[in-house]
Amino acid sequence: MRIPEGWSGDESRIARRYDFAGFPQALAFMVEVGLYCEREDHHPEWKNIYNKIWVELATHDAGKVTDKDLALAAHMDAAFACRREA
């Protein structure tokens, strides 16, 4: 498994922090990603404080990072990139 750029961790869990301009941008990111997660039935562990979001991904029933986590990480990175460019 290759850890995505910008993420840290190992085969058991990957993590990243996203920093936004303010709370509205962070909230919009969480809503967009949350809808994706619900469609995919794969949910992150995350924490939000004002303009920062901390994320940890692992597939709990597999006990490791799986393709579902890597797909979610890619979706999060794309959603973040769109908000940084806006």
mmCIF file of C-alpha atoms in Angstrom:
data_model
loop_
_atom_site.group_PDB
_atom_site.id
_atom_site.type_symbol
_atom_site.label_atom_id
_atom_site.label_comp_id
_atom_site.label_asym_id
_atom_site.label_seq_id
_atom_site.Cartn_x
_atom_site.Cartn_y
_atom_site.Cartn_z
ATOM 1 C CA MET A 1 0.000 0.000 0.000
ATOM 2 C CA ARG A 2 1.232 3.472 -0.859
ATOM 3 C CA ILE A 3 0.249 6.277 1.532
ATOM 4 C CA PRO A 4 -1.307 9.153 -0.436
ATOM 5 C CA GLU A 5 0.671 12.385 -0.684
ATOM 6 C CA GLY A 6 -0.139 14.701 2.210
ATOM 7 C CA TRP A 7 -1.219 11.828 4.455
ATOM 8 C CA SER A 8 0.721 10.084 7.220
ATOM 9 C CA GLY A 9 0.365 6.663 8.772
ATOM 10 C CA ASP A 10 0.919 3.047 7.915
ATOM 11 C CA GLU A 11 -1.019 0.004 6.742
ATOM 12 C CA SER A 12 -3.281 0.122 9.803
ATOM 13 C CA ARG A 13 -4.416 3.772 9.599
ATOM 14 C CA ILE A 14 -3.804 6.957 7.594
ATOM 15 C CA ALA A 15 -4.323 10.509 8.825
ATOM 16 C CA ARG A 16 -4.373 14.074 7.551
ATOM 17 C CA ARG A 17 -5.226 17.581 8.721
ATOM 18 C CA TYR A 18 -7.014 20.019 6.442
ATOM 19 C CA ASP A 19 -6.818 23.779 7.080
ATOM 20 C CA PHE A 20 -9.493 26.047 5.597
ATOM 21 C CA ALA A 21 -9.939 29.824 5.358
ATOM 22 C CA GLY A 22 -12.754 29.693 7.906
ATOM 23 C CA PHE A 23 -15.530 27.619 9.435
ATOM 24 C CA PRO A 24 -17.942 27.945 6.461
ATOM 25 C CA GLN A 25 -15.398 26.319 4.128
ATOM 26 C CA ALA A 26 -14.645 23.556 6.637
ATOM 27 C CA LEU A 27 -18.352 22.879 7.125
ATOM 28 C CA ALA A 28 -19.000 22.771 3.362
ATOM 29 C CA PHE A 29 -16.172 20.237 3.020
ATOM 30 C CA MET A 30 -17.645 18.068 5.779
ATOM 31 C CA VAL A 31 -21.106 18.157 4.192
ATOM 32 C CA GLU A 32 -19.791 17.232 0.730
ATOM 33 C CA VAL A 33 -17.559 14.467 2.062
ATOM 34 C CA GLY A 34 -20.282 13.276 4.441
ATOM 35 C CA LEU A 35 -22.715 12.754 1.557
ATOM 36 C CA TYR A 36 -20.062 10.778 -0.330
ATOM 37 C CA CYS A 37 -19.404 8.677 2.779
ATOM 38 C CA GLU A 38 -23.075 7.913 3.190
ATOM 39 C CA ARG A 39 -23.390 6.822 -0.460
ATOM 40 C CA GLU A 40 -20.317 4.582 -0.113
ATOM 41 C CA ASP A 41 -21.284 3.356 3.384
ATOM 42 C CA HIS A 42 -17.755 4.118 4.554
ATOM 43 C CA HIS A 43 -17.310 6.746 7.259
ATOM 44 C CA PRO A 44 -14.205 8.523 8.578
ATOM 45 C CA GLU A 45 -13.142 9.338 12.079
ATOM 46 C CA TRP A 46 -12.841 13.105 12.068
ATOM 47 C CA LYS A 47 -12.751 16.117 14.315
ATOM 48 C CA ASN A 48 -13.461 19.743 13.468
ATOM 49 C CA ILE A 49 -12.339 22.822 15.362
ATOM 50 C CA TYR A 50 -13.266 26.059 13.579
ATOM 51 C CA ASN A 51 -11.259 25.977 10.310
ATOM 52 C CA LYS A 52 -9.374 22.713 10.856
ATOM 53 C CA ILE A 53 -10.432 19.122 10.229
ATOM 54 C CA TRP A 54 -8.429 16.114 11.415
ATOM 55 C CA VAL A 55 -9.181 12.832 9.634
ATOM 56 C CA GLU A 56 -8.215 9.228 10.322
ATOM 57 C CA LEU A 57 -9.121 6.461 7.906
ATOM 58 C CA ALA A 58 -9.110 2.690 8.365
ATOM 59 C CA THR A 59 -11.529 -0.081 7.496
ATOM 60 C CA HIS A 60 -12.341 -1.336 10.972
ATOM 61 C CA ASP A 61 -13.687 -4.758 10.017
ATOM 62 C CA ALA A 62 -10.513 -5.389 7.946
ATOM 63 C CA GLY A 63 -8.207 -3.980 10.639
ATOM 64 C CA LYS A 64 -6.227 -1.995 8.091
ATOM 65 C CA VAL A 65 -6.325 0.591 5.318
ATOM 66 C CA THR A 66 -8.178 -0.740 2.278
ATOM 67 C CA ASP A 67 -9.053 0.507 -1.199
ATOM 68 C CA LYS A 68 -12.194 2.067 0.305
ATOM 69 C CA ASP A 69 -10.010 4.259 2.525
ATOM 70 C CA LEU A 70 -7.745 5.228 -0.360
ATOM 71 C CA ALA A 71 -10.788 6.152 -2.487
ATOM 72 C CA LEU A 72 -12.167 8.250 0.369
ATOM 73 C CA ALA A 73 -8.789 9.945 0.861
ATOM 74 C CA ALA A 74 -8.690 10.796 -2.860
ATOM 75 C CA HIS A 75 -12.225 12.200 -2.696
ATOM 76 C CA MET A 76 -11.330 14.305 0.355
ATOM 77 C CA ASP A 77 -8.183 15.628 -1.327
ATOM 78 C CA ALA A 78 -10.165 16.595 -4.446
ATOM 79 C CA ALA A 79 -12.870 18.311 -2.378
ATOM 80 C CA PHE A 80 -10.188 20.192 -0.445
ATOM 81 C CA ALA A 81 -8.383 21.249 -3.635
ATOM 82 C CA CYS A 82 -11.609 22.742 -5.007
ATOM 83 C CA ARG A 83 -12.090 24.807 -1.873
ATOM 84 C CA ARG A 84 -8.498 26.049 -1.871
ATOM 85 C CA GLU A 85 -8.831 27.285 -5.456
ATOM 86 C CA ALA A 86 -12.187 28.993 -4.890
#
